[in-house]
């Protein structure tokens, strides 16, 4: 099950980064701030994915 979750997590991170790039282009966010936007969104999504994995792990016990 862990392999499926890792595959799904990588896909989600890739798609979220694609959407973030679109957001930066549409909102015309300056280049120097785009790194901060990507970092913040990636950290928040990673926390969400880790907490989801832990919840699934303890729910199956």
PDB file of C-alpha atoms in Angstrom:
ATOM      1  CA  UNK A   1       0.000   0.000   0.000  1.00  0.00           C
ATOM      2  CA  UNK A   2       2.922   2.310   0.693  1.00  0.00           C
ATOM      3  CA  UNK A   3       4.086   2.096  -2.933  1.00  0.00           C
ATOM      4  CA  UNK A   4       0.668   3.162  -4.203  1.00  0.00           C
ATOM      5  CA  UNK A   5       0.572   6.080  -1.779  1.00  0.00           C
ATOM      6  CA  UNK A   6       4.065   7.234  -2.778  1.00  0.00           C
ATOM      7  CA  UNK A   7       3.135   7.073  -6.458  1.00  0.00           C
ATOM      8  CA  UNK A   8      -0.042   9.051  -5.773  1.00  0.00           C
ATOM      9  CA  UNK A   9       1.865  11.593  -3.645  1.00  0.00           C
ATOM     10  CA  UNK A  10       4.404  12.214  -6.409  1.00  0.00           C
ATOM     11  CA  UNK A  11       1.591  12.681  -8.923  1.00  0.00           C
ATOM     12  CA  UNK A  12      -0.213  15.095  -6.593  1.00  0.00           C
ATOM     13  CA  UNK A  13       2.945  17.148  -5.978  1.00  0.00           C
ATOM     14  CA  UNK A  14       3.652  17.307  -9.710  1.00  0.00           C
ATOM     15  CA  UNK A  15       0.111  18.431 -10.515  1.00  0.00           C
ATOM     16  CA  UNK A  16       0.050  20.986  -7.672  1.00  0.00           C
ATOM     17  CA  UNK A  17       3.328  22.458  -8.967  1.00  0.00           C
ATOM     18  CA  UNK A  18       1.823  22.678 -12.435  1.00  0.00           C
ATOM     19  CA  UNK A  19      -1.194  24.517 -11.034  1.00  0.00           C
ATOM     20  CA  UNK A  20       1.064  26.797  -8.981  1.00  0.00           C
ATOM     21  CA  UNK A  21       2.993  27.696 -12.114  1.00  0.00           C
ATOM     22  CA  UNK A  22      -0.276  28.581 -13.844  1.00  0.00           C
ATOM     23  CA  UNK A  23      -1.264  30.696 -10.836  1.00  0.00           C
ATOM     24  CA  UNK A  24       2.040  32.575 -10.971  1.00  0.00           C
ATOM     25  CA  UNK A  25       1.591  33.257 -14.676  1.00  0.00           C
ATOM     26  CA  UNK A  26      -2.032  34.401 -14.399  1.00  0.00           C
ATOM     27  CA  UNK A  27      -1.453  36.581 -11.331  1.00  0.00           C
ATOM     28  CA  UNK A  28       1.818  37.895 -12.812  1.00  0.00           C
ATOM     29  CA  UNK A  29       3.746  37.188  -9.623  1.00  0.00           C
ATOM     30  CA  UNK A  30       7.310  38.526  -9.903  1.00  0.00           C
ATOM     31  CA  UNK A  31      10.131  36.010 -10.428  1.00  0.00           C
ATOM     32  CA  UNK A  32      11.740  36.798  -7.072  1.00  0.00           C
ATOM     33  CA  UNK A  33       8.539  35.897  -5.171  1.00  0.00           C
ATOM     34  CA  UNK A  34       7.692  32.755  -7.148  1.00  0.00           C
ATOM     35  CA  UNK A  35      10.222  30.671  -5.214  1.00  0.00           C
ATOM     36  CA  UNK A  36       8.549  31.586  -1.937  1.00  0.00           C
ATOM     37  CA  UNK A  37       5.108  30.751  -3.345  1.00  0.00           C
ATOM     38  CA  UNK A  38       6.281  27.345  -4.614  1.00  0.00           C
ATOM     39  CA  UNK A  39       8.084  26.567  -1.349  1.00  0.00           C
ATOM     40  CA  UNK A  40       5.067  27.474   0.792  1.00  0.00           C
ATOM     41  CA  UNK A  41       2.607  25.466  -1.282  1.00  0.00           C
ATOM     42  CA  UNK A  42       4.935  22.452  -1.492  1.00  0.00           C
ATOM     43  CA  UNK A  43       5.505  22.434   2.279  1.00  0.00           C
ATOM     44  CA  UNK A  44       1.772  22.654   2.993  1.00  0.00           C
ATOM     45  CA  UNK A  45       0.900  19.900   0.502  1.00  0.00           C
ATOM     46  CA  UNK A  46       3.687  17.694   1.889  1.00  0.00           C
ATOM     47  CA  UNK A  47       2.336  18.146   5.428  1.00  0.00           C
ATOM     48  CA  UNK A  48      -1.137  17.253   4.147  1.00  0.00           C
ATOM     49  CA  UNK A  49       0.167  14.114   2.398  1.00  0.00           C
ATOM     50  CA  UNK A  50       2.158  12.971   5.449  1.00  0.00           C
ATOM     51  CA  UNK A  51      -0.804  13.461   7.768  1.00  0.00           C
ATOM     52  CA  UNK A  52      -3.038  11.575   5.319  1.00  0.00           C
ATOM     53  CA  UNK A  53      -0.576   8.694   5.193  1.00  0.00           C
ATOM     54  CA  UNK A  54      -0.378   8.536   8.987  1.00  0.00           C
ATOM     55  CA  UNK A  55      -4.171   8.561   9.231  1.00  0.00           C
ATOM     56  CA  UNK A  56      -4.444   5.724   6.710  1.00  0.00           C
ATOM     57  CA  UNK A  57      -1.692   3.804   8.470  1.00  0.00           C
ATOM     58  CA  UNK A  58      -3.398   3.982  11.869  1.00  0.00           C
ATOM     59  CA  UNK A  59      -6.868   3.353  10.445  1.00  0.00           C
ATOM     60  CA  UNK A  60      -5.729   0.033   9.002  1.00  0.00           C
ATOM     61  CA  UNK A  61      -4.352  -1.275  12.309  1.00  0.00           C
TER      62      UNK A  61
END
